[in-house]
XYZ file of C-alpha atoms in Angstrom:
291
model
C 33.434 -17.497 -44.831
C 33.730 -17.096 -41.056
C 32.855 -20.751 -40.480
C 35.588 -21.827 -42.910
C 38.100 -19.672 -41.050
C 37.137 -21.218 -37.717
C 38.198 -24.610 -39.042
C 41.745 -23.405 -39.725
C 44.215 -23.924 -36.884
C 46.150 -20.698 -37.525
C 42.983 -18.634 -37.305
C 41.894 -20.472 -34.157
C 45.188 -19.664 -32.455
C 45.044 -16.045 -33.579
C 41.448 -15.747 -32.358
C 42.337 -17.113 -28.916
C 45.241 -14.672 -28.657
C 43.015 -11.764 -29.713
C 40.367 -12.671 -27.133
C 42.902 -12.960 -24.308
C 44.537 -9.652 -25.184
C 41.190 -7.929 -25.623
C 40.197 -8.987 -22.099
C 43.456 -8.384 -20.217
C 44.720 -5.115 -21.685
C 41.654 -2.976 -20.795
C 41.292 -4.668 -17.393
C 44.763 -3.531 -16.358
C 44.416 -0.322 -18.317
C 41.472 0.721 -16.131
C 43.769 0.987 -13.105
C 46.528 2.645 -15.119
C 44.230 5.304 -16.577
C 42.689 5.951 -13.167
C 46.176 6.608 -11.756
C 47.018 8.858 -14.723
C 49.814 6.565 -15.870
C 48.540 6.078 -19.411
C 52.058 5.961 -20.872
C 53.231 3.232 -18.497
C 52.439 0.493 -21.008
C 54.325 2.359 -23.710
C 57.401 2.636 -21.504
C 57.302 -1.035 -20.521
C 56.935 -1.910 -24.200
C 60.230 -0.170 -24.932
C 61.946 -2.106 -22.166
C 60.354 -5.401 -23.252
C 62.076 -5.104 -26.620
C 65.398 -5.678 -24.881
C 63.950 -8.840 -23.356
C 62.822 -10.093 -26.769
C 66.257 -9.492 -28.259
C 67.892 -11.146 -25.248
C 65.875 -14.262 -25.966
C 67.196 -14.421 -29.533
C 70.738 -13.761 -28.302
C 70.668 -16.543 -25.695
C 68.629 -18.979 -27.759
C 65.735 -19.074 -25.275
C 62.057 -18.247 -25.755
C 61.758 -14.485 -26.422
C 58.419 -14.347 -24.600
C 59.921 -15.670 -21.365
C 62.925 -13.332 -21.429
C 60.559 -10.470 -22.276
C 58.551 -11.303 -19.139
C 61.627 -11.135 -16.907
C 63.018 -7.936 -18.416
C 59.574 -6.282 -18.498
C 58.977 -7.029 -14.824
C 62.395 -5.642 -13.909
C 61.729 -2.545 -16.006
C 58.253 -2.068 -14.513
C 59.648 -2.254 -10.975
C 62.365 0.260 -11.885
C 59.784 2.610 -13.434
C 57.570 2.450 -10.353
C 60.461 3.050 -7.956
C 61.591 6.074 -9.963
C 58.032 7.404 -10.148
C 57.480 6.935 -6.405
C 60.413 9.197 -5.570
C 58.562 12.155 -7.071
C 61.701 14.099 -7.847
C 62.099 16.509 -10.744
C 64.700 14.236 -12.328
C 62.245 11.358 -12.372
C 60.960 12.168 -15.858
C 64.495 12.275 -17.190
C 65.317 8.935 -15.586
C 62.204 7.373 -17.104
C 63.057 8.758 -20.529
C 66.553 7.304 -20.287
C 65.071 3.935 -19.313
C 62.593 3.973 -22.201
C 65.082 4.941 -24.886
C 67.726 2.656 -23.447
C 65.267 -0.220 -23.641
C 64.493 0.165 -27.322
C 68.100 0.945 -28.241
C 69.298 -2.089 -26.307
C 66.761 -4.254 -28.085
C 67.908 -3.109 -31.525
C 71.562 -3.602 -30.572
C 71.105 -7.090 -29.127
C 68.955 -8.172 -32.068
C 71.694 -7.006 -34.441
C 74.362 -9.178 -32.814
C 72.094 -12.155 -32.063
C 72.601 -15.259 -34.228
C 69.877 -15.279 -36.840
C 68.571 -11.909 -35.708
C 66.938 -9.738 -38.349
C 64.793 -6.648 -38.746
C 61.906 -8.830 -39.900
C 61.848 -10.685 -36.579
C 62.179 -7.414 -34.725
C 59.267 -5.873 -36.629
C 57.031 -8.820 -35.766
C 57.362 -7.876 -32.092
C 57.306 -4.125 -32.650
C 54.118 -4.126 -34.727
C 52.637 -7.538 -33.942
C 52.355 -10.735 -35.966
C 49.218 -12.444 -34.770
C 49.142 -14.754 -37.792
C 52.406 -16.357 -36.656
C 51.249 -17.226 -33.127
C 52.079 -20.826 -32.254
C 50.557 -23.301 -29.815
C 53.471 -22.705 -27.422
C 52.795 -18.959 -27.569
C 49.140 -19.545 -26.751
C 49.990 -21.593 -23.666
C 52.333 -18.869 -22.422
C 49.839 -16.102 -23.226
C 47.042 -18.032 -21.509
C 49.134 -18.546 -18.368
C 50.063 -14.860 -18.226
C 46.453 -13.848 -18.883
C 45.265 -16.060 -16.027
C 47.772 -14.377 -13.718
C 46.578 -10.913 -14.790
C 42.897 -11.737 -14.300
C 43.680 -13.343 -10.928
C 45.350 -10.130 -9.742
C 42.376 -8.059 -10.876
C 39.885 -10.371 -9.130
C 41.821 -10.851 -5.871
C 43.171 -7.323 -5.377
C 40.543 -5.387 -7.319
C 39.030 -3.613 -4.302
C 42.411 -2.584 -2.855
C 43.671 -1.414 -6.245
C 40.498 0.621 -6.693
C 41.090 2.458 -3.414
C 44.722 3.092 -4.368
C 43.783 4.456 -7.773
C 41.112 6.736 -6.314
C 43.276 8.329 -3.621
C 46.750 7.169 -2.638
C 46.691 9.151 0.608
C 43.393 7.565 1.594
C 44.851 4.151 0.830
C 47.755 4.891 3.170
C 45.393 6.089 5.876
C 43.359 2.895 5.470
C 46.444 0.821 6.195
C 46.785 -0.638 2.721
C 50.283 -1.652 1.512
C 50.548 1.166 -1.016
C 54.068 0.342 -2.189
C 53.207 -3.324 -2.743
C 49.983 -2.481 -4.599
C 51.761 0.074 -6.780
C 54.395 -2.481 -7.703
C 51.642 -5.021 -8.320
C 50.000 -2.715 -10.870
C 53.351 -2.157 -12.587
C 54.170 -5.870 -12.731
C 50.667 -6.716 -13.977
C 51.060 -4.076 -16.684
C 54.370 -5.691 -17.659
C 52.694 -9.084 -18.027
C 49.956 -7.491 -20.120
C 52.506 -5.907 -22.436
C 54.107 -9.292 -23.047
C 50.687 -10.865 -23.635
C 49.767 -8.253 -26.233
C 53.072 -7.870 -28.049
C 52.373 -10.762 -30.443
C 48.951 -9.312 -31.284
C 49.318 -5.526 -31.577
C 53.067 -5.094 -31.133
C 55.158 -3.395 -28.464
C 54.751 0.044 -30.042
C 50.939 -0.153 -30.048
C 50.217 -2.186 -26.926
C 49.640 0.894 -24.771
C 46.826 1.969 -27.099
C 44.847 -1.192 -26.381
C 45.315 -0.633 -22.659
C 44.107 2.963 -22.752
C 41.669 3.556 -25.636
C 38.952 1.023 -24.618
C 39.022 2.468 -21.100
C 38.720 6.028 -22.406
C 35.865 4.863 -24.622
C 34.056 3.254 -21.717
C 34.467 6.377 -19.583
C 32.428 8.326 -22.134
C 29.419 6.104 -21.509
C 29.476 5.143 -17.849
C 30.620 6.333 -14.439
C 30.991 3.308 -12.156
C 34.434 1.733 -11.833
C 33.315 -1.867 -12.319
C 31.003 -0.941 -15.159
C 33.804 0.999 -16.814
C 36.130 -1.976 -16.582
C 33.559 -4.459 -17.876
C 32.590 -2.248 -20.804
C 36.250 -1.546 -21.590
C 36.967 -5.277 -21.728
C 34.034 -5.708 -24.116
C 35.337 -2.926 -26.344
C 38.815 -4.460 -26.216
C 37.510 -7.827 -27.385
C 35.474 -6.221 -30.186
C 38.475 -4.221 -31.415
C 40.853 -7.198 -31.213
C 38.560 -9.641 -33.001
C 37.481 -6.992 -35.519
C 41.079 -6.124 -36.369
C 41.908 -9.803 -36.741
C 38.997 -10.326 -39.137
C 39.962 -7.240 -41.143
C 43.523 -8.501 -41.580
C 42.244 -11.973 -42.458
C 39.967 -10.753 -45.231
C 42.661 -8.455 -46.645
C 46.314 -9.470 -46.485
C 47.345 -5.829 -46.945
C 45.780 -4.794 -43.620
C 48.226 -5.069 -40.666
C 46.347 -6.652 -37.729
C 47.940 -4.512 -35.005
C 47.155 -1.254 -36.760
C 43.632 -2.433 -37.616
C 42.939 -3.270 -33.964
C 44.088 0.135 -32.727
C 42.233 2.037 -35.460
C 39.021 0.156 -34.662
C 39.477 1.034 -30.999
C 39.952 4.698 -31.968
C 36.835 4.597 -34.142
C 34.904 3.235 -31.175
C 36.197 6.092 -29.018
C 35.077 8.717 -31.538
C 31.631 7.105 -31.726
C 31.359 6.877 -27.940
C 32.413 10.524 -27.653
C 29.347 11.617 -29.606
C 27.010 9.173 -27.875
C 28.387 10.154 -24.467
C 27.679 13.853 -25.049
C 24.103 13.028 -26.021
C 23.632 10.794 -22.965
C 25.077 13.402 -20.582
C 22.915 16.124 -22.117
C 19.802 13.973 -21.674
C 20.710 13.239 -18.047
C 21.236 16.948 -17.369
C 17.867 17.852 -18.841
C 16.116 15.107 -16.855
C 17.736 16.193 -13.593
C 16.816 19.822 -14.297
C 13.204 18.912 -14.911
C 13.040 16.730 -11.809
C 14.430 19.547 -9.630
C 11.805 22.096 -10.736
C 9.258 22.804 -7.962
C 5.851 21.409 -8.776
C 2.901 23.757 -8.393
C 0.103 22.671 -6.139
C -3.449 22.584 -7.350
C -4.349 25.608 -5.211
C -1.533 27.650 -6.800
C -2.687 26.788 -10.298
C -6.217 27.718 -9.446
């Protein structure tokens, strides 16, 4: 059955999209979770909806307009967050809700706009991914991976301790904006696969799952990317075998199932490590003492 599916072009395109999203979302999500900005992807997803609707309104590619609006929204979110004022949360909430309301409004007045098209971006429609979408997604994914590879060390220092990053002479403001913009690109990459309302889950859950099993930053990222690919491909296969299964929801639920499993395994692993360290720290009796 799987070999027959691999010969179909639609499944090939969907599989490529799932693989790219499964790799990119957890890679960026590792930095976001480390900075305790787990809801950043969710907020950008709200703003990206306005970009999608703007594409339908102007007759241009919704993915490209979503990129521009998402980047602008991500920069605005980061600037508001950096101020650290009490009103910052309120400003972010206004930006989030304004983004989704603006998207619904623009889609309503756009020529040929409909709720069906809107839902395909809100909840994902991986089966409708086209060759043009794949090229755009691949280009955005390459940009995301390039940022992670080139600036990975600096971003790690920033996520660990912002004050230390400042003391080390790193461009903290630039790196913070870079994380926000990279998250925006990731949201646009994933919106055709899991949807704008669920994209944040794929950025956060695989990372949280990986953190239950490992401690190192690089190991956490690598394992999270593996879990992201497994969840994305698994959700795609589930929706392929049963037309009633929505792919976006299946992907997120598989990721959640992996987290629950890792939670139990992680407790067992940590308990074993604690027992081993306790045994190794016990003073060993010398032969004379035993005698």
